[in-house]
Amino acid sequence: MPETGQSSHIVHWVDNKRYSGTSGRTAPVTNPATGRVTGEVALAAGEEARAVIESAAAAFPAWRDMSLAKRTAVMFRFRELLNERKDELAALITSEHGKVLSDALGEVTRGQEVVEFACGIPHLLKGGFTENASTGVDAFSTRQPLGTVGIIAPFNFPAMVPMWFFPVAIAAGNTVVLKPSEKDPSAALWIAELWAEAGLPDGVFNVLQGDKEAVDELLTHKAVKAVSFVGSTPIARHVYATGTANGKRVQALGGAKNHALVLPDADLDLAADAMVNAGFGSAGERCMAISAVVAVGGIADELVGKIAERARTLRTGDGTRGCDMGPLVTAAHRDRVASYVDQAEADGATVVVDGRTVRPDGGEDGFWLGPTLLDGVGTGMSCYTDEIFGPVLSVLRVDTYEEGLDLINSNPYGNGTAVFTNDGGAARRFRNEVEVGMVGINVPIPVPMAYYSFGGWKDSLFGDTHAHGTEGVHFFTRGKAVTTRWLDPSHGGLNLGFPQNA
Ligand code: NAD
């Protein structure tokens, strides 16, 4: 979005209208490439959150009962409008998140794939039917929506992450309250307006702006039947514990530390390209970013050289100027990430490429940190143990495949991983043995397509179901099994035994 110099007031969305709220609490929203405050977002108090949730709950019965044909027609219209206008949404993302425009467009496209998947909801909701399960008795199964569901999103994908959930939730007949990140809240409001234009009835898709207070209400309000959360692991753990203690179905996707295992036979140029793309794309603020490169055998020096050579060619700057990598989301986050580089250096790691000295193509008050490559990283260093969530790639050296696998499996996170090799047998063994939810083979960011499900293992996901795909449909619906018999006088009579087939 071009900056007008005026600060916008970013509000809630309820019943297909903007709602300013009454709490008076707000938080500043900045353009990370200039450091300027571009808006202030409303932060809901409990009372406002309750009002939004209750509107969504009131809209549920009519939406649930609307025919699949009509619901699907709205989904298709939404998909068409999104496809026509996705450049607008991408520009909005870049202006508040900082990622470069091409990356923002990629995010919208991946979200759109879930909308397309959800357009097939009539097929996805089909149950089974058994004729004559018992004499004169038919049985069938059906999946029904839950009611009102909450979606709580992180800052790093303000459009795609909500779109992992709400297309499926809405298509299945639920009503939604989306709580975006307070750091980049405008994309959600833009999406809400698009839904209204697509003909979604009032109250089906709502946006609740806010922080912990809004989240707490979603986790405790009786009308909210399920919560999909994405964010850091400590908050995911809290959301899962509180939501389930309040009787809700919860899927809480947490943080990550994604490793790439580079075997001695790998094509090192391909691997180095992949490390740079996956380590520094979106300034490392992706839950599927590679942050740890595990170099096996004697290849480490050559691999580090190739990664460094490529990393030095990247242009860091304003996402609207055709640069490779944008700023970090806030000044505080930039400072935190830089402090990990300081600490790694103090701990004895070698700073091969130093992003702290970057000369960006952007505003002097932007939140800059260039691509950073650390070599000789040990598993006890904080740059390895913590999720940094910035453009910092750490290289760890091991002697064997087994040592590398053990290192990856010992990490508490299990979101994504990749192996680089030309040996099909080694790749097959790795995908079987690694304890991580999403695995790439010579593919550094193995984000599943919309018709598969997205989710990590261990501390990267709390709950049983992953996002979108069949698991997403199951999360937002519940099964019902129905047994029917139509009047047949021959089956009359009393029988207190447990029903058995006859
Ligand atoms: P975050 O945990 O700070 O915030 C996530 C959401 O929780 C936001 O909507 C925020 O307002 C809310 N929140 C913050 N503090 C809260 C509290 N005390 N109580 C209740 N709610 C609270 O995460 P973030 O910084 O916005 O996003 C980055 C994190 O998200 C990283 O850890 C990243 O790995 C993770 N992430 C994970 C996935 C995945 O698929 N596993 C995808 C994207 C991002």
mmCIF file of C-alpha atoms and ligand atoms in Angstrom, residues 152-157 161 164 179-183 210-213 215-216 219 229-236 238-239 252-256 285-288 333 387 389 413 415 438 454-456 460-461, ligand 1:
data_model
loop_
_atom_site.group_PDB
_atom_site.id
_atom_site.type_symbol
_atom_site.label_atom_id
_atom_site.label_comp_id
_atom_site.label_asym_id
_atom_site.label_seq_id
_atom_site.Cartn_x
_atom_site.Cartn_y
_atom_site.Cartn_z
ATOM 1 C CA ILE A 152 -5.887 -17.293 15.956
ATOM 2 C CA ALA A 153 -3.124 -16.332 13.541
ATOM 3 C CA PRO A 154 0.570 -15.401 13.764
ATOM 4 C CA PHE A 155 2.193 -12.370 12.138
ATOM 5 C CA ASN A 156 4.277 -14.225 9.571
ATOM 6 C CA PHE A 157 1.510 -15.276 7.171
ATOM 7 C CA VAL A 161 -2.349 -19.133 7.712
ATOM 8 C CA TRP A 164 -5.402 -22.849 6.001
ATOM 9 C CA LYS A 179 -8.177 -13.099 15.499
ATOM 10 C CA PRO A 180 -5.262 -11.838 13.389
ATOM 11 C CA SER A 181 -1.848 -10.885 14.709
ATOM 12 C CA GLU A 182 -1.862 -7.332 16.030
ATOM 13 C CA LYS A 183 1.380 -6.743 14.071
ATOM 14 C CA GLY A 210 -6.778 -7.930 19.714
ATOM 15 C CA ASP A 211 -4.219 -9.590 21.916
ATOM 16 C CA LYS A 212 -4.300 -12.014 24.839
ATOM 17 C CA GLU A 213 -7.627 -10.633 26.072
ATOM 18 C CA VAL A 215 -7.679 -14.930 22.723
ATOM 19 C CA ASP A 216 -8.758 -15.692 26.301
ATOM 20 C CA LEU A 219 -10.690 -20.050 24.615
ATOM 21 C CA PHE A 229 -4.160 -21.625 16.635
ATOM 22 C CA VAL A 230 -0.829 -20.945 14.944
ATOM 23 C CA GLY A 231 2.052 -19.209 16.710
ATOM 24 C CA SER A 232 4.997 -19.793 19.010
ATOM 25 C CA THR A 233 5.252 -22.984 21.050
ATOM 26 C CA PRO A 234 4.732 -21.499 24.547
ATOM 27 C CA ILE A 235 1.498 -19.795 23.451
ATOM 28 C CA ALA A 236 0.398 -22.882 21.475
ATOM 29 C CA HIS A 238 -1.222 -22.500 26.644
ATOM 30 C CA VAL A 239 -3.947 -22.319 23.991
ATOM 31 C CA ALA A 252 -2.435 -25.552 18.127
ATOM 32 C CA LEU A 253 0.471 -25.329 15.700
ATOM 33 C CA GLY A 254 3.658 -24.111 17.359
ATOM 34 C CA GLY A 255 7.204 -23.079 16.557
ATOM 35 C CA ALA A 256 9.905 -24.855 14.629
ATOM 36 C CA GLU A 285 10.241 -15.580 9.267
ATOM 37 C CA ARG A 286 8.646 -18.795 8.021
ATOM 38 C CA CYS A 287 7.708 -21.737 10.197
ATOM 39 C CA MET A 288 9.088 -23.955 7.404
ATOM 40 C CA HIS A 333 12.274 -8.626 16.768
ATOM 41 C CA GLU A 387 13.760 -20.675 17.471
ATOM 42 C CA PHE A 389 12.790 -16.706 13.397
ATOM 43 C CA TYR A 413 10.529 -29.418 17.424
ATOM 44 C CA ASN A 415 7.732 -29.252 11.934
ATOM 45 C CA MET A 438 6.659 -32.755 6.912
ATOM 46 C CA PHE A 454 -0.175 -29.432 7.089
ATOM 47 C CA GLY A 455 1.254 -30.007 10.540
ATOM 48 C CA GLY A 456 4.313 -30.862 12.573
ATOM 49 C CA SER A 460 5.411 -28.061 16.733
ATOM 50 C CA LEU A 461 1.778 -29.133 17.101
HETATM 51 P P1 NAD B 1 2.915 -15.528 18.789
HETATM 52 O O1 NAD B 1 2.840 -16.804 19.523
HETATM 53 O O2 NAD B 1 3.595 -14.370 19.434
HETATM 54 O O3 NAD B 1 1.444 -15.012 18.423
HETATM 55 C C1 NAD B 1 0.500 -15.848 17.783
HETATM 56 C C2 NAD B 1 -0.896 -15.371 18.139
HETATM 57 O O4 NAD B 1 -1.077 -15.493 19.547
HETATM 58 C C3 NAD B 1 -1.146 -13.899 17.800
HETATM 59 O O5 NAD B 1 -2.442 -13.778 17.280
HETATM 60 C C4 NAD B 1 -1.007 -13.205 19.134
HETATM 61 O O6 NAD B 1 -1.804 -12.045 19.241
HETATM 62 C C5 NAD B 1 -1.477 -14.256 20.128
HETATM 63 N N1 NAD B 1 -0.827 -14.148 21.427
HETATM 64 C C6 NAD B 1 0.383 -13.608 21.718
HETATM 65 N N2 NAD B 1 0.630 -13.704 23.031
HETATM 66 C C7 NAD B 1 -0.423 -14.317 23.598
HETATM 67 C C8 NAD B 1 -0.750 -14.718 24.937
HETATM 68 N N3 NAD B 1 0.081 -14.492 25.956
HETATM 69 N N4 NAD B 1 -1.914 -15.354 25.136
HETATM 70 C C9 NAD B 1 -2.754 -15.593 24.118
HETATM 71 N N5 NAD B 1 -2.496 -15.242 22.850
HETATM 72 C C10 NAD B 1 -1.354 -14.609 22.580
HETATM 73 O O7 NAD B 1 3.572 -15.852 17.356
HETATM 74 P P2 NAD B 1 4.046 -14.835 16.248
HETATM 75 O O8 NAD B 1 5.305 -14.166 16.695
HETATM 76 O O9 NAD B 1 2.919 -13.999 15.783
HETATM 77 O O10 NAD B 1 4.378 -15.851 15.056
HETATM 78 C C11 NAD B 1 5.598 -16.515 14.927
HETATM 79 C C12 NAD B 1 5.532 -17.895 15.521
HETATM 80 O O11 NAD B 1 4.522 -18.658 14.875
HETATM 81 C C13 NAD B 1 6.818 -18.697 15.326
HETATM 82 O O12 NAD B 1 7.071 -19.406 16.502
HETATM 83 C C14 NAD B 1 6.485 -19.635 14.189
HETATM 84 O O13 NAD B 1 7.230 -20.823 14.138
HETATM 85 C C15 NAD B 1 5.056 -19.925 14.475
HETATM 86 N N6 NAD B 1 4.374 -20.414 13.284
HETATM 87 C C16 NAD B 1 4.135 -21.747 13.225
HETATM 88 C C17 NAD B 1 3.519 -22.276 12.110
HETATM 89 C C18 NAD B 1 3.260 -23.748 12.023
HETATM 90 O O14 NAD B 1 2.667 -24.160 11.051
HETATM 91 N N7 NAD B 1 3.655 -24.556 12.978
HETATM 92 C C19 NAD B 1 3.134 -21.435 11.055
HETATM 93 C C20 NAD B 1 3.396 -20.070 11.159
HETATM 94 C C21 NAD B 1 4.020 -19.574 12.287
#
